[in-house]
Amino acid sequence: MEQTPQLNEHNKQEYPPMHTCEHIVNRTMVNLFGCGRAVSAHIERKKSKLDFALPQAPTEEQIREIEDKVNEIIASNLPVTTEFITKEQAAHRFDMKRLPEDASETVRIVHVGDYDECLCIGLHVNNTAEIGTFKIISSDYKEGIFRMRFKLI
């Protein structure tokens, strides 16, 4: 008999296309800049923002490269899947700092094809083709933090 994993309650109802796009943006930033995932995020249906700790501001060309790469991944029609593992197993693969202390023993990993994987309990699309087009609408850099604001069109 297969047992259903017991996960923590989730108190936010994300918009799945935007939330999945956040995963892709995070991986793209890690790949392009060697930084960590966003230090702060505000993800909403109409527009969202992510903050990344960077030693210097990205150039306009680099910002276009972010947008182009995210849209390339979205257009790749990657499946979005989940995996359940123990916290102990996750500790060998992921930064566990953001995991709540009272997190369940079972955690969920969300995979965006073979492009990204991360701990997450939010809502996602089934395939990146459901996301739409990613558009950076503005950005700024202040005191080591690069903030990008974006929407899906």
PDB file of C-alpha atoms in Angstrom:
ATOM      1  CA  MET A   1       0.000   0.000   0.000  1.00  0.00           C
ATOM      2  CA  GLU A   2       1.450   3.371  -1.043  1.00  0.00           C
ATOM      3  CA  GLN A   3       1.364   6.070   1.601  1.00  0.00           C
ATOM      4  CA  THR A   4       0.469   9.660   0.711  1.00  0.00           C
ATOM      5  CA  PRO A   5       3.250  12.075   1.725  1.00  0.00           C
ATOM      6  CA  GLN A   6       2.294  14.440   4.544  1.00  0.00           C
ATOM      7  CA  LEU A   7       3.377  17.983   3.696  1.00  0.00           C
ATOM      8  CA  ASN A   8       3.109  21.271   5.525  1.00  0.00           C
ATOM      9  CA  GLU A   9       0.063  23.453   4.927  1.00  0.00           C
ATOM     10  CA  HIS A  10       0.563  26.221   2.410  1.00  0.00           C
ATOM     11  CA  ASN A  11      -1.039  29.585   3.089  1.00  0.00           C
ATOM     12  CA  LYS A  12      -0.695  31.212  -0.321  1.00  0.00           C
ATOM     13  CA  GLN A  13      -2.511  30.587  -3.584  1.00  0.00           C
ATOM     14  CA  GLU A  14       0.035  31.241  -6.336  1.00  0.00           C
ATOM     15  CA  TYR A  15      -0.733  31.861  -9.976  1.00  0.00           C
ATOM     16  CA  PRO A  16       0.863  28.689 -11.410  1.00  0.00           C
ATOM     17  CA  PRO A  17       2.344  30.206 -14.622  1.00  0.00           C
ATOM     18  CA  MET A  18       4.057  33.043 -12.723  1.00  0.00           C
ATOM     19  CA  HIS A  19       5.230  30.780  -9.916  1.00  0.00           C
ATOM     20  CA  THR A  20       6.737  28.283 -12.373  1.00  0.00           C
ATOM     21  CA  CYS A  21       8.367  31.163 -14.230  1.00  0.00           C
ATOM     22  CA  GLU A  22       9.970  32.202 -10.934  1.00  0.00           C
ATOM     23  CA  HIS A  23      11.740  28.826 -10.815  1.00  0.00           C
ATOM     24  CA  ILE A  24      13.085  29.359 -14.332  1.00  0.00           C
ATOM     25  CA  VAL A  25      14.245  32.914 -13.559  1.00  0.00           C
ATOM     26  CA  ASN A  26      16.014  31.711 -10.412  1.00  0.00           C
ATOM     27  CA  ARG A  27      17.902  28.966 -12.273  1.00  0.00           C
ATOM     28  CA  THR A  28      18.773  31.365 -15.081  1.00  0.00           C
ATOM     29  CA  MET A  29      20.258  33.860 -12.629  1.00  0.00           C
ATOM     30  CA  VAL A  30      22.257  31.121 -10.888  1.00  0.00           C
ATOM     31  CA  ASN A  31      23.557  29.873 -14.248  1.00  0.00           C
ATOM     32  CA  LEU A  32      24.394  33.290 -15.719  1.00  0.00           C
ATOM     33  CA  PHE A  33      25.745  35.063 -12.637  1.00  0.00           C
ATOM     34  CA  GLY A  34      26.826  32.301 -10.251  1.00  0.00           C
ATOM     35  CA  CYS A  35      24.655  33.862  -7.555  1.00  0.00           C
ATOM     36  CA  GLY A  36      22.228  32.157  -5.228  1.00  0.00           C
ATOM     37  CA  ARG A  37      18.502  31.984  -5.777  1.00  0.00           C
ATOM     38  CA  ALA A  38      16.486  35.148  -5.048  1.00  0.00           C
ATOM     39  CA  VAL A  39      16.948  36.632  -1.578  1.00  0.00           C
ATOM     40  CA  SER A  40      13.454  38.097  -1.751  1.00  0.00           C
ATOM     41  CA  ALA A  41      10.437  37.401  -3.945  1.00  0.00           C
ATOM     42  CA  HIS A  42       7.000  38.864  -4.476  1.00  0.00           C
ATOM     43  CA  ILE A  43       5.153  36.744  -7.029  1.00  0.00           C
ATOM     44  CA  GLU A  44       1.717  37.866  -8.210  1.00  0.00           C
ATOM     45  CA  ARG A  45      -0.525  37.297 -11.229  1.00  0.00           C
ATOM     46  CA  LYS A  46      -0.119  40.750 -12.864  1.00  0.00           C
ATOM     47  CA  LYS A  47       3.537  41.438 -12.117  1.00  0.00           C
ATOM     48  CA  SER A  48       6.253  40.084  -9.868  1.00  0.00           C
ATOM     49  CA  LYS A  49       9.645  41.014  -8.518  1.00  0.00           C
ATOM     50  CA  LEU A  50      12.744  39.121  -7.481  1.00  0.00           C
ATOM     51  CA  ASP A  51      15.831  40.398  -5.665  1.00  0.00           C
ATOM     52  CA  PHE A  52      19.264  38.846  -6.195  1.00  0.00           C
ATOM     53  CA  ALA A  53      22.490  39.523  -4.314  1.00  0.00           C
ATOM     54  CA  LEU A  54      25.037  40.461  -6.981  1.00  0.00           C
ATOM     55  CA  PRO A  55      28.436  42.196  -6.701  1.00  0.00           C
ATOM     56  CA  GLN A  56      27.503  44.613  -9.513  1.00  0.00           C
ATOM     57  CA  ALA A  57      24.552  45.624 -11.627  1.00  0.00           C
ATOM     58  CA  PRO A  58      23.886  43.565 -14.752  1.00  0.00           C
ATOM     59  CA  THR A  59      24.386  45.441 -18.004  1.00  0.00           C
ATOM     60  CA  GLU A  60      21.498  46.090 -20.379  1.00  0.00           C
ATOM     61  CA  GLU A  61      22.895  43.318 -22.568  1.00  0.00           C
ATOM     62  CA  GLN A  62      22.904  40.892 -19.623  1.00  0.00           C
ATOM     63  CA  ILE A  63      19.318  41.842 -18.747  1.00  0.00           C
ATOM     64  CA  ARG A  64      18.293  41.038 -22.336  1.00  0.00           C
ATOM     65  CA  GLU A  65      20.200  37.757 -22.023  1.00  0.00           C
ATOM     66  CA  ILE A  66      18.181  36.877 -18.877  1.00  0.00           C
ATOM     67  CA  GLU A  67      14.931  37.583 -20.700  1.00  0.00           C
ATOM     68  CA  ASP A  68      16.013  35.641 -23.795  1.00  0.00           C
ATOM     69  CA  LYS A  69      17.172  32.597 -21.817  1.00  0.00           C
ATOM     70  CA  VAL A  70      14.018  32.452 -19.690  1.00  0.00           C
ATOM     71  CA  ASN A  71      11.874  32.623 -22.836  1.00  0.00           C
ATOM     72  CA  GLU A  72      14.025  29.950 -24.508  1.00  0.00           C
ATOM     73  CA  ILE A  73      13.382  27.597 -21.571  1.00  0.00           C
ATOM     74  CA  ILE A  74       9.656  28.402 -21.533  1.00  0.00           C
ATOM     75  CA  ALA A  75       9.468  27.658 -25.281  1.00  0.00           C
ATOM     76  CA  SER A  76      11.216  24.309 -24.748  1.00  0.00           C
ATOM     77  CA  ASN A  77       7.925  22.760 -23.572  1.00  0.00           C
ATOM     78  CA  LEU A  78       9.544  21.185 -20.527  1.00  0.00           C
ATOM     79  CA  PRO A  79       7.442  19.031 -18.216  1.00  0.00           C
ATOM     80  CA  VAL A  80       7.031  20.291 -14.649  1.00  0.00           C
ATOM     81  CA  THR A  81       7.093  17.350 -12.258  1.00  0.00           C
ATOM     82  CA  THR A  82       7.378  16.654  -8.548  1.00  0.00           C
ATOM     83  CA  GLU A  83       9.381  14.261  -6.438  1.00  0.00           C
ATOM     84  CA  PHE A  84       8.993  13.457  -2.741  1.00  0.00           C
ATOM     85  CA  ILE A  85      12.057  12.780  -0.608  1.00  0.00           C
ATOM     86  CA  THR A  86      13.026  12.992   3.050  1.00  0.00           C
ATOM     87  CA  LYS A  87      14.551  16.109   4.597  1.00  0.00           C
ATOM     88  CA  GLU A  88      17.721  14.102   5.166  1.00  0.00           C
ATOM     89  CA  GLN A  89      17.956  13.282   1.444  1.00  0.00           C
ATOM     90  CA  ALA A  90      17.171  16.901   0.552  1.00  0.00           C
ATOM     91  CA  ALA A  91      19.971  18.203   2.772  1.00  0.00           C
ATOM     92  CA  HIS A  92      22.484  16.601   0.406  1.00  0.00           C
ATOM     93  CA  ARG A  93      21.007  18.330  -2.644  1.00  0.00           C
ATOM     94  CA  PHE A  94      19.570  21.679  -1.548  1.00  0.00           C
ATOM     95  CA  ASP A  95      20.154  24.736   0.593  1.00  0.00           C
ATOM     96  CA  MET A  96      17.806  24.070   3.502  1.00  0.00           C
ATOM     97  CA  LYS A  97      17.948  27.590   5.045  1.00  0.00           C
ATOM     98  CA  ARG A  98      14.468  28.584   3.895  1.00  0.00           C
ATOM     99  CA  LEU A  99      12.796  25.365   4.971  1.00  0.00           C
ATOM    100  CA  PRO A 100      10.685  26.072   8.073  1.00  0.00           C
ATOM    101  CA  GLU A 101      11.916  24.411  11.257  1.00  0.00           C
ATOM    102  CA  ASP A 102       8.590  22.621  11.633  1.00  0.00           C
ATOM    103  CA  ALA A 103       8.655  21.282   8.055  1.00  0.00           C
ATOM    104  CA  SER A 104       7.352  17.768   7.580  1.00  0.00           C
ATOM    105  CA  GLU A 105       9.821  14.909   7.268  1.00  0.00           C
ATOM    106  CA  THR A 106       8.790  14.544   3.621  1.00  0.00           C
ATOM    107  CA  VAL A 107       9.598  17.425   1.291  1.00  0.00           C
ATOM    108  CA  ARG A 108       8.590  18.072  -2.290  1.00  0.00           C
ATOM    109  CA  ILE A 109      11.003  18.810  -5.080  1.00  0.00           C
ATOM    110  CA  VAL A 110       9.676  20.572  -8.182  1.00  0.00           C
ATOM    111  CA  HIS A 111      11.523  19.864 -11.433  1.00  0.00           C
ATOM    112  CA  VAL A 112      11.281  22.061 -14.510  1.00  0.00           C
ATOM    113  CA  GLY A 113      12.490  19.493 -17.026  1.00  0.00           C
ATOM    114  CA  ASP A 114      16.184  18.994 -16.411  1.00  0.00           C
ATOM    115  CA  TYR A 115      16.695  22.776 -16.148  1.00  0.00           C
ATOM    116  CA  ASP A 116      15.796  23.392 -12.503  1.00  0.00           C
ATOM    117  CA  GLU A 117      14.889  21.602  -9.325  1.00  0.00           C
ATOM    118  CA  CYS A 118      14.099  23.110  -5.946  1.00  0.00           C
ATOM    119  CA  LEU A 119      12.184  22.570  -2.741  1.00  0.00           C
ATOM    120  CA  CYS A 120       8.677  23.958  -3.159  1.00  0.00           C
ATOM    121  CA  ILE A 121       5.119  23.387  -1.960  1.00  0.00           C
ATOM    122  CA  GLY A 122       3.472  25.882  -4.336  1.00  0.00           C
ATOM    123  CA  LEU A 123       1.303  25.493  -7.424  1.00  0.00           C
ATOM    124  CA  HIS A 124       2.854  25.031 -10.873  1.00  0.00           C
ATOM    125  CA  VAL A 125       1.871  24.448 -14.481  1.00  0.00           C
ATOM    126  CA  ASN A 126       2.263  20.961 -15.992  1.00  0.00           C
ATOM    127  CA  ASN A 127       4.436  22.156 -18.868  1.00  0.00           C
ATOM    128  CA  THR A 128       6.399  25.343 -19.534  1.00  0.00           C
ATOM    129  CA  ALA A 129       4.301  25.871 -22.681  1.00  0.00           C
ATOM    130  CA  GLU A 130       1.513  27.031 -20.322  1.00  0.00           C
ATOM    131  CA  ILE A 131       3.522  30.003 -18.994  1.00  0.00           C
ATOM    132  CA  GLY A 132       3.405  32.593 -21.775  1.00  0.00           C
ATOM    133  CA  THR A 133       6.137  35.115 -22.609  1.00  0.00           C
ATOM    134  CA  PHE A 134       8.408  36.485 -19.880  1.00  0.00           C
ATOM    135  CA  LYS A 135       9.036  40.245 -20.000  1.00  0.00           C
ATOM    136  CA  ILE A 136      11.309  42.221 -17.675  1.00  0.00           C
ATOM    137  CA  ILE A 137       9.485  45.516 -17.209  1.00  0.00           C
ATOM    138  CA  SER A 138      12.094  47.284 -15.053  1.00  0.00           C
ATOM    139  CA  SER A 139      15.135  46.712 -12.899  1.00  0.00           C
ATOM    140  CA  ASP A 140      17.421  48.540 -10.542  1.00  0.00           C
ATOM    141  CA  TYR A 141      20.524  47.921  -8.483  1.00  0.00           C
ATOM    142  CA  LYS A 142      21.144  49.254  -5.002  1.00  0.00           C
ATOM    143  CA  GLU A 143      23.542  48.214  -2.246  1.00  0.00           C
ATOM    144  CA  GLY A 144      24.388  44.829  -3.754  1.00  0.00           C
ATOM    145  CA  ILE A 145      20.796  43.909  -4.654  1.00  0.00           C
ATOM    146  CA  PHE A 146      19.578  43.584  -8.231  1.00  0.00           C
ATOM    147  CA  ARG A 147      15.787  43.844  -8.383  1.00  0.00           C
ATOM    148  CA  MET A 148      13.908  42.822 -11.472  1.00  0.00           C
ATOM    149  CA  ARG A 149      10.209  43.387 -12.044  1.00  0.00           C
ATOM    150  CA  PHE A 150       8.538  41.224 -14.640  1.00  0.00           C
ATOM    151  CA  LYS A 151       5.246  40.089 -16.085  1.00  0.00           C
ATOM    152  CA  LEU A 152       3.919  37.396 -18.369  1.00  0.00           C
ATOM    153  CA  ILE A 153       2.325  38.369 -21.660  1.00  0.00           C
TER     154      ILE A 153
END
